[in-house]
């Protein structure tokens, strides 16, 4: 084997678990090949590293294994090649072929073929330790830059052929065109990750183009930009080249995809924000008219690099840090579900650590104006802005986390940054990453995360909540103090006089919780920061009223207020709760004791599982001395759980998927407990029926474990008994169906009766057989008969989410068998698709689908995704029962794996579902009624932008619109057959 060959340079690889199907999977593939080709591949397996890498891919990476199986000759070619030379030759050949191509389809084919080969080669170099991670990111960036340049040149040559523009150099028609393509983010810095989108901003200089005299620049360059994005990201049987994100441009919700340089400069000068300054640090001209691009960057330099560190600039940096910061408890970072990009101690904190210091000092110190993150850290260290220890530690962490990020993305070619949610899946990932165990991987991961967190936490110490910029005022002066009233008006309060009166009462301390002088002093200290935080709320005046109610309801405030005064992050969190989330704010004001959970050091650790929740619930109910006390304690437990999960959503320390499962686990535990207690209490009055069985079946969001803070409970109650002995044996005997109808009413009452602690849950039983017209509870044989003979398609769609959450094991098994039999019966796919499409149209006609922020009902929203998943199950479960799952995301994974949903469509739907769930969790917490961005507070818009992983709300709106368009296209193709 040649020493320069890729296979000879492998030094590492995945760790295969003892029980692995990878070898058999690989053997099965070899059996499909021609004998000579199979022998050629098999020969490479004699190398231990090659064997570990190829079997590891077969075990852990469906995406890379698909690339291997698609072209065995390509695999052999890559293993034998010099990787540096081969990648350069591949790009050079593609460049020549594209230059000779005459059609858009040919260019798209050539670029996708190049991308597949390069993607496999780069992955092998990464997994095998041939290239260090920053070499990997540089090669990925080079590939993206070449793809953008090549596609743009083809499009411009097409326009020249049509007579719409001219060019002095046919091979480089972009020269002198006035068209500028800036690479932003990781592409700009040469740091692309393995499955990264490419962030581009397109500008044009209308005064310096090479267009024909009768061609209007704006529509021309918009059309070219749209063509560029389409050719790179449109999916075909060969995949895509790169996903293109054009949303970092100024005000993307209301501007075209290509913007004139004059309009851009005007925007950045008048409205440019701190995050846009930070983004421009990495801006690089990657395609188009290089000379015009460099001139534009030079004109933007004063916007990015301020000559003097003035007070406003420092305040901007603090604002930027606060917007990125989430509340962090003192507990250990959880490995499962951790997001290595935006989570605690993650990649973004390292980038922010470098960028903020570049923003502050780059104006006076040009040497800091560098794009790559590690280069910036190096310059900061050599310029004595940070220590060399910080540089070494942050560099090591950055490289480690980027490798983790790459390995996560190699599994399914998804732009994901989050580790799996459960320990077993993390252990599998650790094996793919080369570790023998989860524990060994977790030790290294946590070490790096905690080091990053330590450095990040020290950044700009001394003003963690930004109160330095607040004016010195007498907050106790009352409504007569014009300066105080003016300040409150400036902050945005609509009733500043009333607020000044409230502040006066606060400062006087005439509240039960403030009677202790030390507590009162601690409270007074954080009033200015609290008021400033509430001023950014969705409704600042209402948030103050809610806090006043909260303060008045506090019995003993010493411990809580001392905690607030000592931990400004927690102050910000309380302001966020009361300001951004009226639902949580009202709950906290009514029941301030639910705040206790925030002080529990376990709170910001891993989310409790069902077992732990059951133990906590049992402990809460243990000393209940009456049925009424039992109901009160249940409600308090439910409200505290909702509050704590909701707070974690708001603070960004739990994912939407984790929150959905946590809400469902709480509800399931409560339902199971209520079922048992009410059944026993009912039996004490009416006795039991011989052979009696009851089960509660969860439907809807509880069934699929996709609940939010405002979800009601969709339930069905099923029962069975000995038909020969239909009467209960109690003093007040009831007969069969009457017994179970009355029991069901009692169960519903336990959830919905309003006590001193409110309602536990609203219950919806309309998904039972025959809906409102049917009995409250159904006997199991009647349920089975109805589903078999009478149920409509929409009822079977709902049944895909049915999950038994409280029953004896034998009765549970019986019900699950009935449900599975119904879902796996043969169906006509076309007829089923027609029913699903009709149902979707009926919902749109009744409830509308034009409001993009109705994320459930909007065209291309959650209902479209749910209906696709339900249709795929009903259409294919007879032949492929493994498609079945109550989870929409799992169904999409199953459908793609089983070949009934194209991978490209599955990826669109998965990304959309995650985005919608992230935003829905926020909206259900923070908005009562319809969400209107025009009247929403800055706090809420900021929280939503963070949840959508976008820099601001305008970018989020553009992302939502694009996503809904993509989802609706997939829905029409799969269900409508368009």
XYZ file of N, CA, C and O in Angstrom, residues 493-494 534 536-544 578-579 935-937:
68
model
N -43.141 52.438 29.569
C -44.339 52.181 30.369
C -45.454 53.148 29.954
O -45.222 54.348 29.797
N -46.665 52.619 29.783
C -47.793 53.440 29.344
C -48.449 54.183 30.504
O -49.143 55.173 30.288
N -38.379 44.492 33.170
C -39.816 44.461 32.899
C -40.203 45.432 31.783
O -41.220 45.238 31.110
N -38.924 45.672 29.009
C -38.799 45.001 27.723
C -39.798 43.868 27.578
O -39.692 43.045 26.671
N -40.768 43.796 28.501
C -41.726 42.709 28.502
C -42.773 42.889 27.415
O -42.891 43.950 26.809
N -43.562 41.826 27.176
C -44.634 41.905 26.186
C -45.618 43.002 26.565
O -46.073 43.757 25.722
N -45.958 43.096 27.853
C -46.795 44.181 28.356
C -46.166 44.661 29.658
O -46.442 44.123 30.732
N -45.283 45.676 29.577
C -44.519 46.088 30.762
C -45.398 46.459 31.959
O -45.096 46.058 33.095
N -46.460 47.203 31.732
C -47.302 47.629 32.858
C -47.949 46.434 33.537
O -47.990 46.358 34.775
N -48.434 45.474 32.734
C -49.043 44.273 33.320
C -48.004 43.442 34.065
O -48.315 42.811 35.081
N -46.762 43.426 33.557
C -45.721 42.642 34.227
C -45.425 43.221 35.619
O -45.200 42.475 36.581
N -45.425 44.544 35.729
C -45.216 45.172 37.039
C -46.364 44.825 37.981
O -46.158 44.520 39.161
N -42.065 37.000 34.440
C -43.184 37.915 34.628
C -43.410 38.787 33.396
O -44.542 39.184 33.113
N -42.326 39.076 32.664
C -42.440 39.976 31.528
C -42.832 39.289 30.239
O -43.661 39.794 29.491
N -47.553 43.708 18.227
C -47.848 44.140 19.599
C -47.043 43.366 20.639
O -47.150 43.648 21.832
N -46.278 42.380 20.204
C -45.483 41.596 21.150
C -44.300 42.418 21.659
O -43.768 43.274 20.955
N -43.897 42.165 22.879
C -42.776 42.899 23.466
C -41.434 42.435 22.939
O -41.293 41.342 22.395
